PDB file of C-alpha atoms in Angstrom:
ATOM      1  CA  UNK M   1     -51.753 -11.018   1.281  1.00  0.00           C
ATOM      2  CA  UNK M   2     -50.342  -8.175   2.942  1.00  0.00           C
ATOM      3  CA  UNK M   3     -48.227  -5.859   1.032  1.00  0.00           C
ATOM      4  CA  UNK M   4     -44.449  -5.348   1.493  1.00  0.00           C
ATOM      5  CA  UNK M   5     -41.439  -3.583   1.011  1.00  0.00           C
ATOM      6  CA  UNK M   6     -38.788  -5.014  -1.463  1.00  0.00           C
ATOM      7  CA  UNK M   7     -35.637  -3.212  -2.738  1.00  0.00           C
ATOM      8  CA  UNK M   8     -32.779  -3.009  -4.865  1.00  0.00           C
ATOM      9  CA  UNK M   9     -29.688  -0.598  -5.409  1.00  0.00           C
ATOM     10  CA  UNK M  10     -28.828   0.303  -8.676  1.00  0.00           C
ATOM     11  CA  UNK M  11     -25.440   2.205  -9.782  1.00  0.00           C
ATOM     12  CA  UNK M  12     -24.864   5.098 -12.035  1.00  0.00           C
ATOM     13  CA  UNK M  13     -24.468   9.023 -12.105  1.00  0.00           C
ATOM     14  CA  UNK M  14     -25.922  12.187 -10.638  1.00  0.00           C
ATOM     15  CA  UNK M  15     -25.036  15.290 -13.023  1.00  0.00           C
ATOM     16  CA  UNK M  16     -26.721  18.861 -11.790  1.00  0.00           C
ATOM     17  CA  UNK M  17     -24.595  22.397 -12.470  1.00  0.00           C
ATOM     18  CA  UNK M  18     -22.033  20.861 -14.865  1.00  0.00           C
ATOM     19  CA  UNK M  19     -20.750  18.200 -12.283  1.00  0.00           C
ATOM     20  CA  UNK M  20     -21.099  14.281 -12.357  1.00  0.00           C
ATOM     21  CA  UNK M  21     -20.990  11.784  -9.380  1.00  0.00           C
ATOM     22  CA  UNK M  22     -20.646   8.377  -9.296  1.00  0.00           C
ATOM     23  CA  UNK M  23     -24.314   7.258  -7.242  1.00  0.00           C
ATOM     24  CA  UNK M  24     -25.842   4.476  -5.399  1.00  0.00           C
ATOM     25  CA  UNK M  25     -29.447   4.159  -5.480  1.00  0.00           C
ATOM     26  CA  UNK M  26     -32.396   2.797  -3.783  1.00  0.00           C
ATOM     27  CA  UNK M  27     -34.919   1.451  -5.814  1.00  0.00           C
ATOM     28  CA  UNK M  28     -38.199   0.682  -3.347  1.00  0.00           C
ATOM     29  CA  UNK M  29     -40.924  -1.147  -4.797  1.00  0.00           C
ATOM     30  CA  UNK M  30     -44.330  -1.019  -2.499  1.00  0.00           C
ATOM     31  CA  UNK M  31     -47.186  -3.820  -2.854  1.00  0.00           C
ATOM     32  CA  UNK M  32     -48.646  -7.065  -2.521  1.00  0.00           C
ATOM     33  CA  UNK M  33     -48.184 -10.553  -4.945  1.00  0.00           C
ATOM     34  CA  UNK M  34     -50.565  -8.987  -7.075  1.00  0.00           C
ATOM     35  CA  UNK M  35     -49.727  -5.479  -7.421  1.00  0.00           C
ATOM     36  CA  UNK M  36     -47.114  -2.599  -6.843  1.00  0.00           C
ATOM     37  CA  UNK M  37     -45.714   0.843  -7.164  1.00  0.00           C
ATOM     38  CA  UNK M  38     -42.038   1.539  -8.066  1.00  0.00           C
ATOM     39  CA  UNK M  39     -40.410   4.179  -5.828  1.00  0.00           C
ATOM     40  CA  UNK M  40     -38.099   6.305  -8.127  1.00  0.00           C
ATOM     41  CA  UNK M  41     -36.439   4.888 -11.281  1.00  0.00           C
ATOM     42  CA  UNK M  42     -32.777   5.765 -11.357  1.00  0.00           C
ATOM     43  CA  UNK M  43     -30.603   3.953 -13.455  1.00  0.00           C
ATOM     44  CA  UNK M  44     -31.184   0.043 -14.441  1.00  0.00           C
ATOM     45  CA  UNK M  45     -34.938  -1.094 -16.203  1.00  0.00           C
ATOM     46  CA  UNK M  46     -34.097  -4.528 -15.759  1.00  0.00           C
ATOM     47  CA  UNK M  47     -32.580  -4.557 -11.922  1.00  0.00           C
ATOM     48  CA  UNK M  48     -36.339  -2.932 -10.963  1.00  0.00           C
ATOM     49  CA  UNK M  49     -38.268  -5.022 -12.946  1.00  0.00           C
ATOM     50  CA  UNK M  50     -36.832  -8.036 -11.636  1.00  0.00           C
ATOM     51  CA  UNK M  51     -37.546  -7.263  -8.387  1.00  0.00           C
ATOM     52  CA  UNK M  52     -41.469  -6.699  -9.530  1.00  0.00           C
ATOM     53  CA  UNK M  53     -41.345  -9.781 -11.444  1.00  0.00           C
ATOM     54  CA  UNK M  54     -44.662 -11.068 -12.302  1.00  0.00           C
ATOM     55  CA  UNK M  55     -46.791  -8.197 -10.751  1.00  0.00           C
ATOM     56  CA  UNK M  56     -48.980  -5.202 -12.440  1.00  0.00           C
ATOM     57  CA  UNK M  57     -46.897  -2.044 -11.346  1.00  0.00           C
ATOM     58  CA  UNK M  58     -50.104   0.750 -11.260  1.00  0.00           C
ATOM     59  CA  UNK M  59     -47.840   3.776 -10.750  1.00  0.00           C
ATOM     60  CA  UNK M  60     -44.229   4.730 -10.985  1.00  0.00           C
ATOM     61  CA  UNK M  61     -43.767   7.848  -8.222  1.00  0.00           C
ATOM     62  CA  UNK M  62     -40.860  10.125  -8.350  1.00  0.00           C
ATOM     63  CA  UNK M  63     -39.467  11.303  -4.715  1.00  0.00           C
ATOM     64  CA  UNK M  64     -37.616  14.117  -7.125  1.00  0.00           C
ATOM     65  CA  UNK M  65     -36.891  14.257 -10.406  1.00  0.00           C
ATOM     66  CA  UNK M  66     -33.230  14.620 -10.090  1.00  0.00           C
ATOM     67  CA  UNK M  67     -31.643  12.405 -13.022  1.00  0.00           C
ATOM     68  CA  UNK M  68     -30.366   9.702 -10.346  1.00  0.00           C
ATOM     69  CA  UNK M  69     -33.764   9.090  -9.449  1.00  0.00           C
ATOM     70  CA  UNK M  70     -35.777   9.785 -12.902  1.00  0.00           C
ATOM     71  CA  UNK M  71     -33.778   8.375 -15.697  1.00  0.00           C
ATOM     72  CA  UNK M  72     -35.250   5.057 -16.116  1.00  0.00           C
ATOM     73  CA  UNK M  73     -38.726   6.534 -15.410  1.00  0.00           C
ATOM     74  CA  UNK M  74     -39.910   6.840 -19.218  1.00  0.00           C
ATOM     75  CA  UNK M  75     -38.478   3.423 -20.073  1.00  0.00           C
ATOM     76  CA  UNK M  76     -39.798   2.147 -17.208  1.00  0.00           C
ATOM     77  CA  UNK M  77     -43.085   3.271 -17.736  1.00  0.00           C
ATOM     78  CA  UNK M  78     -43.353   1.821 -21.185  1.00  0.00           C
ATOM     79  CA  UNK M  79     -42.069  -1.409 -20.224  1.00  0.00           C
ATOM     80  CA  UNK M  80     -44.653  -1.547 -17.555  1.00  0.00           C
ATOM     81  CA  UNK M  81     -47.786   0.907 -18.545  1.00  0.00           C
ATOM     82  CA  UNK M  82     -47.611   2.589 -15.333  1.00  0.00           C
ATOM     83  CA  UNK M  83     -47.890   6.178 -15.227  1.00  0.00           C
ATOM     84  CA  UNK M  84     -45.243   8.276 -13.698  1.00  0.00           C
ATOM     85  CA  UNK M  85     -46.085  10.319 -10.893  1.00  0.00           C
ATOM     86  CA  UNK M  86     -44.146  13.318  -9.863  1.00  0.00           C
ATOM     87  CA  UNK M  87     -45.061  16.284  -7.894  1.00  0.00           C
ATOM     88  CA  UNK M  88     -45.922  19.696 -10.292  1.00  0.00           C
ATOM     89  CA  UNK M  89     -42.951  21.845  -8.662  1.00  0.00           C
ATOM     90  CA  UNK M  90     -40.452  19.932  -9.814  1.00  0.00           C
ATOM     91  CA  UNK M  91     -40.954  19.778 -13.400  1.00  0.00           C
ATOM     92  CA  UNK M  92     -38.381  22.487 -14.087  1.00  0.00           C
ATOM     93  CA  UNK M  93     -35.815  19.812 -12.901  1.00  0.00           C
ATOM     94  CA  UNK M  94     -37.398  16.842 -14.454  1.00  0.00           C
ATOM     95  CA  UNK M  95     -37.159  19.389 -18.265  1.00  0.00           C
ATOM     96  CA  UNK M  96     -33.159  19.091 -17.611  1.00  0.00           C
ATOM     97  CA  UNK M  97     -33.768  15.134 -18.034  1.00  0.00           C
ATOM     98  CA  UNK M  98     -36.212  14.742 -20.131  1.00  0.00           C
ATOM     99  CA  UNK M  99     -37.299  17.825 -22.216  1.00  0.00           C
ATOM    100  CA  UNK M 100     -39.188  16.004 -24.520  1.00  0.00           C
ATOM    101  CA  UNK M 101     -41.078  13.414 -22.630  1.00  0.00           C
ATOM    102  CA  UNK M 102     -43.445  14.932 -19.734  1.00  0.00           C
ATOM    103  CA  UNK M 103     -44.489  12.867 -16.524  1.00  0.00           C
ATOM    104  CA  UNK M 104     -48.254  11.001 -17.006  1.00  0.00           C
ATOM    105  CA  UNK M 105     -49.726  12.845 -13.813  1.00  0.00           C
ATOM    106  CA  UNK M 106     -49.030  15.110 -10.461  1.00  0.00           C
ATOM    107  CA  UNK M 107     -48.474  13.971  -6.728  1.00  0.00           C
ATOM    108  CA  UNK M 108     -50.074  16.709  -4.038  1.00  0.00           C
ATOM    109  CA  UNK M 109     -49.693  16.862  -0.413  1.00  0.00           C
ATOM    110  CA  UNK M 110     -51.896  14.904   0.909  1.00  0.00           C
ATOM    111  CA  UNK M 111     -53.193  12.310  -2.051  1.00  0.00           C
ATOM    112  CA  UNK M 112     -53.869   9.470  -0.926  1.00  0.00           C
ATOM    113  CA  UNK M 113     -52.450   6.098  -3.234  1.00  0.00           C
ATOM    114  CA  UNK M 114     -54.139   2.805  -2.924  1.00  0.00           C
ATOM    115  CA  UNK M 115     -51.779  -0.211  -3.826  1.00  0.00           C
ATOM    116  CA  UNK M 116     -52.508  -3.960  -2.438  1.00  0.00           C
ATOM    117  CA  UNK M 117     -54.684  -2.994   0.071  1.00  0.00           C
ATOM    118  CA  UNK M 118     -52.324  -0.118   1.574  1.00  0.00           C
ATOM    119  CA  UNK M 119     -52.290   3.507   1.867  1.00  0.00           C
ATOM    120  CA  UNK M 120     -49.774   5.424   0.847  1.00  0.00           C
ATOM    121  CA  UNK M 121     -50.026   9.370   1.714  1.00  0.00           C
ATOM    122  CA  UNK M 122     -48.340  12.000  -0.398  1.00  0.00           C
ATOM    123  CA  UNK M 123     -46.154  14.598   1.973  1.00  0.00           C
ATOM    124  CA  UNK M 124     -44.775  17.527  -0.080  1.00  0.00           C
ATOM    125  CA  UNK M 125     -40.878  17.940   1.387  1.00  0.00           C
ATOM    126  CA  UNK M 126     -39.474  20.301  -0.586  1.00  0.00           C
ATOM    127  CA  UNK M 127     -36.138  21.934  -0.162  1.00  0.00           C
ATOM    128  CA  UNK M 128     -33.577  19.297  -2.074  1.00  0.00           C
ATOM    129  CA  UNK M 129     -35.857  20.215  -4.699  1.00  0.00           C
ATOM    130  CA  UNK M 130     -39.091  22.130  -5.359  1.00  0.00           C
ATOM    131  CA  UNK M 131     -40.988  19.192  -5.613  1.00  0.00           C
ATOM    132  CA  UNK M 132     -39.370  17.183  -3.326  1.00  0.00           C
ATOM    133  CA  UNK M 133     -41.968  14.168  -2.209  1.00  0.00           C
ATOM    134  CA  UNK M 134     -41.809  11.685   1.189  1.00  0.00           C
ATOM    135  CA  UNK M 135     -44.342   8.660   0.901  1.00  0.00           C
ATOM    136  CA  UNK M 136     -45.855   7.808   4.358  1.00  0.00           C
ATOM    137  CA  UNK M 137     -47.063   4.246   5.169  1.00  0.00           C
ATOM    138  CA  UNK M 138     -48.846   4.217   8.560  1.00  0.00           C
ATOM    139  CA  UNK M 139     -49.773   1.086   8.064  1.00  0.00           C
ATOM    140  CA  UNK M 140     -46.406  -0.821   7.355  1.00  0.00           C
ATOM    141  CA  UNK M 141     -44.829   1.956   9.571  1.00  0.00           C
ATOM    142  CA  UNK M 142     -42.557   3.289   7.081  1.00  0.00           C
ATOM    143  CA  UNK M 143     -41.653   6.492   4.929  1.00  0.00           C
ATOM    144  CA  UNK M 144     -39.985   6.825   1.880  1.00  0.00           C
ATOM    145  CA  UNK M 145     -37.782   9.967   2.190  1.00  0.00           C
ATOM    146  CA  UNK M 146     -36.142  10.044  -0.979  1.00  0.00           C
ATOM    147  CA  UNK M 147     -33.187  12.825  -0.708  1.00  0.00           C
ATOM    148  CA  UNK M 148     -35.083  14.638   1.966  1.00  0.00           C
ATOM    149  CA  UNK M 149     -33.845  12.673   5.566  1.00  0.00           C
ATOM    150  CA  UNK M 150     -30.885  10.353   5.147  1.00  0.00           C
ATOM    151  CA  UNK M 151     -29.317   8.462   8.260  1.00  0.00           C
ATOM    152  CA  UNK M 152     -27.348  11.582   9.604  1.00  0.00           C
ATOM    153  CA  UNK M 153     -29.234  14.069   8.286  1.00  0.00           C
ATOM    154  CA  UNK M 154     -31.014  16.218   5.467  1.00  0.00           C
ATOM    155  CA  UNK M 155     -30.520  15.765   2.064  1.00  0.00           C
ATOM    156  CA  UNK M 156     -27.805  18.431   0.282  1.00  0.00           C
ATOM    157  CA  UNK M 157     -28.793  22.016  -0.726  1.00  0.00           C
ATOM    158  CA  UNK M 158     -26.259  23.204  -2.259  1.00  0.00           C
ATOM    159  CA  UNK M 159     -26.860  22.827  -5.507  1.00  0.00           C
ATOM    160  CA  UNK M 160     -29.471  24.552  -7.574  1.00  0.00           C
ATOM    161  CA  UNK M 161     -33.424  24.671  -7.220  1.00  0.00           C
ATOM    162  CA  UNK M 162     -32.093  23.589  -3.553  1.00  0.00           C
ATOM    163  CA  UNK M 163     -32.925  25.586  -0.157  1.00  0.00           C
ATOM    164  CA  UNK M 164     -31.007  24.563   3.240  1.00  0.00           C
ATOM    165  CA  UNK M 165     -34.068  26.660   5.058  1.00  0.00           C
ATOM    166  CA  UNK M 166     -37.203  24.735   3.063  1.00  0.00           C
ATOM    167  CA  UNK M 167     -35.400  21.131   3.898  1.00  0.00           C
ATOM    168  CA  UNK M 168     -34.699  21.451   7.555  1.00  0.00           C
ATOM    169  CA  UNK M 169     -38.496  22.847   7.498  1.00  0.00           C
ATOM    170  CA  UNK M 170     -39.959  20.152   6.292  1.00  0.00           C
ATOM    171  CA  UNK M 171     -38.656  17.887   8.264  1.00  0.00           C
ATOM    172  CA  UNK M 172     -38.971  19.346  11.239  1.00  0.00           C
ATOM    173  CA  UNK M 173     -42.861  19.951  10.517  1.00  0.00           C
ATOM    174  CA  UNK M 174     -43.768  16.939   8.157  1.00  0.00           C
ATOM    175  CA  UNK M 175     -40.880  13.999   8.968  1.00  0.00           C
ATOM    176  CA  UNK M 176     -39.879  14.475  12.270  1.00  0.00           C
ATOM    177  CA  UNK M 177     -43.932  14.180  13.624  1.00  0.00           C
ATOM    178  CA  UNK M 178     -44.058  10.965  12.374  1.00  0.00           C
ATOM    179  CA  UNK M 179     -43.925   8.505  14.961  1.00  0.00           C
ATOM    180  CA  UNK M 180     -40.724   7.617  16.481  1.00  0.00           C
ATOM    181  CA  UNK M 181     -40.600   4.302  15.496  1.00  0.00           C
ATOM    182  CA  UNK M 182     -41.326   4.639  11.758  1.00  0.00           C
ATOM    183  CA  UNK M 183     -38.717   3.247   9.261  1.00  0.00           C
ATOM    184  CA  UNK M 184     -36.832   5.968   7.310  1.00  0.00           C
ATOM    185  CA  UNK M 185     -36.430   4.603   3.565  1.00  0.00           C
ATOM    186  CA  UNK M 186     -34.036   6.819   1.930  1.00  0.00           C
ATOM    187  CA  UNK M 187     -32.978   7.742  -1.482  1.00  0.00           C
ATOM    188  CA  UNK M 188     -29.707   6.360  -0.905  1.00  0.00           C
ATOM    189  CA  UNK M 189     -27.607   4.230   1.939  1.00  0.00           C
ATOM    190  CA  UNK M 190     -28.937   2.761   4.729  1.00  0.00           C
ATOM    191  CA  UNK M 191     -32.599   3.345   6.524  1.00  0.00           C
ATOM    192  CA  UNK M 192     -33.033   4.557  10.066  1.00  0.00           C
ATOM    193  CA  UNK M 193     -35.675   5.857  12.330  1.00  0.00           C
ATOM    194  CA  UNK M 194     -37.463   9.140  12.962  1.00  0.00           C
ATOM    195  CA  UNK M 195     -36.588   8.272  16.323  1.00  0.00           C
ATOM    196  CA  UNK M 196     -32.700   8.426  15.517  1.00  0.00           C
ATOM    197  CA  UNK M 197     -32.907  10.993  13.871  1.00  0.00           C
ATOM    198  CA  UNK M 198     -35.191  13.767  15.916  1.00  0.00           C
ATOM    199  CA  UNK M 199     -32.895  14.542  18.705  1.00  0.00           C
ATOM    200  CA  UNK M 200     -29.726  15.876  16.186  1.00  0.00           C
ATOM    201  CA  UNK M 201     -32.165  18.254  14.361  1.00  0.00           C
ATOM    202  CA  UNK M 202     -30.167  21.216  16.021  1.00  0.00           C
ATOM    203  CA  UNK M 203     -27.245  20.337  15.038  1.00  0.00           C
ATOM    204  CA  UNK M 204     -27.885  19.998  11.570  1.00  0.00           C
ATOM    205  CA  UNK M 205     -29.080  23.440  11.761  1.00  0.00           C
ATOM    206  CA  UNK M 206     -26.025  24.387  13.417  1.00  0.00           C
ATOM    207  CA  UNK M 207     -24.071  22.939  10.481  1.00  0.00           C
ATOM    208  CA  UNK M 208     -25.652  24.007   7.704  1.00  0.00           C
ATOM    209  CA  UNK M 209     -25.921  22.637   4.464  1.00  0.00           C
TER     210      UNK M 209
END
């Protein structure tokens, strides 16, 4: 059985710097009948696990640890017994959400994660936050962008532990040489291309963040 891509959007809020937004989120979940990973854990336990339904979930990986996309993660994790994943620089983000609870292991450029038969590769893209992670599926030709590369553009950076400089940087050098026809999966709203999105890299930079 070859794996897939199922979703589901979950509702809630974002709160960094002593504001609060009213959020949509995607919730991806990554595998096979058998097996999967959950992509970020924002806001609703039950909404993700009944879109794993019978399946082992083997890890739960964070994109960032912004509260929108960690919240669940802990519950989630006991519900399940999956670990929770999340890349080492962004732990001073993920201590604003959970101080007393750390994540169960680290995501580095360039790991490697094995779920129903299909690679997933680790791409450090940090600059919406230190940690900032992209998952890249050559195989299903997709990447999971989290709040890195939305359709229109980066992620915000205007908040703090953000950099305007660091995101356009790594997608320029670790998104946007991904083939052209790969499947942009993003934190929130709809997915696009790295094809659609390539040629208007100047004038994001030209805007700002």
């Amino acid at each position: 059985m070859a794996a897939r891509v199922d979703q589901t959007v979950t509702s809630g809020t974002f709160s960094l710097d002593g504001q609060t937004f009213d959020v949509d989120n995607n919730v991806w979940v990554l595998g096979d009948d058998h097996e999967c990973v959950v992509i970020d854990a924002p806001h609703d336990v039950a909404a993700i696990l009944e879109v794993v339904g019978d399946r082992r979930v083997t890890a739960i990986l964070a994109t960032h640890a912004h509260d929108d996309h960690v919240r669940v993660a802990p519950e989630l994790s006991r519900a399940t017994g999956a670990p929770v994943l999340l890349h080492p620089a962004d732990r001073v983000v993920w201590d604003l959400v959970h101080p007393d609870t750390a994540p169960d292991g680290e995501l580095a450029d360039g790991q490697e994660i094995t779920v129903g038969g299909t690679t997933l590769r680790v791409l450090h893209t940090p600059g919406h936050s230190p940690g900032a992670c992209s998952f890249h599926v050559p195989e299903l030709g997709t990447v999971f962008t989290g709040d890195t590369l939305f359709c229109g553009g980066p992620g915000a950076t205007g908040r703090s532990f953000s950099d305007f400089g660091t995101i356009v940087a790594s997608i320029r050098d670790r998104l946007l040489t991904l083939p052209a026809e790969t499947v942009v999966r993003t934190g929130h709203g709809d997915s696009t291309t790295i094809g659609a999105e390539a040629p208007h890299l100047a004038e994001w930079i030209a805007r700002g963040h």
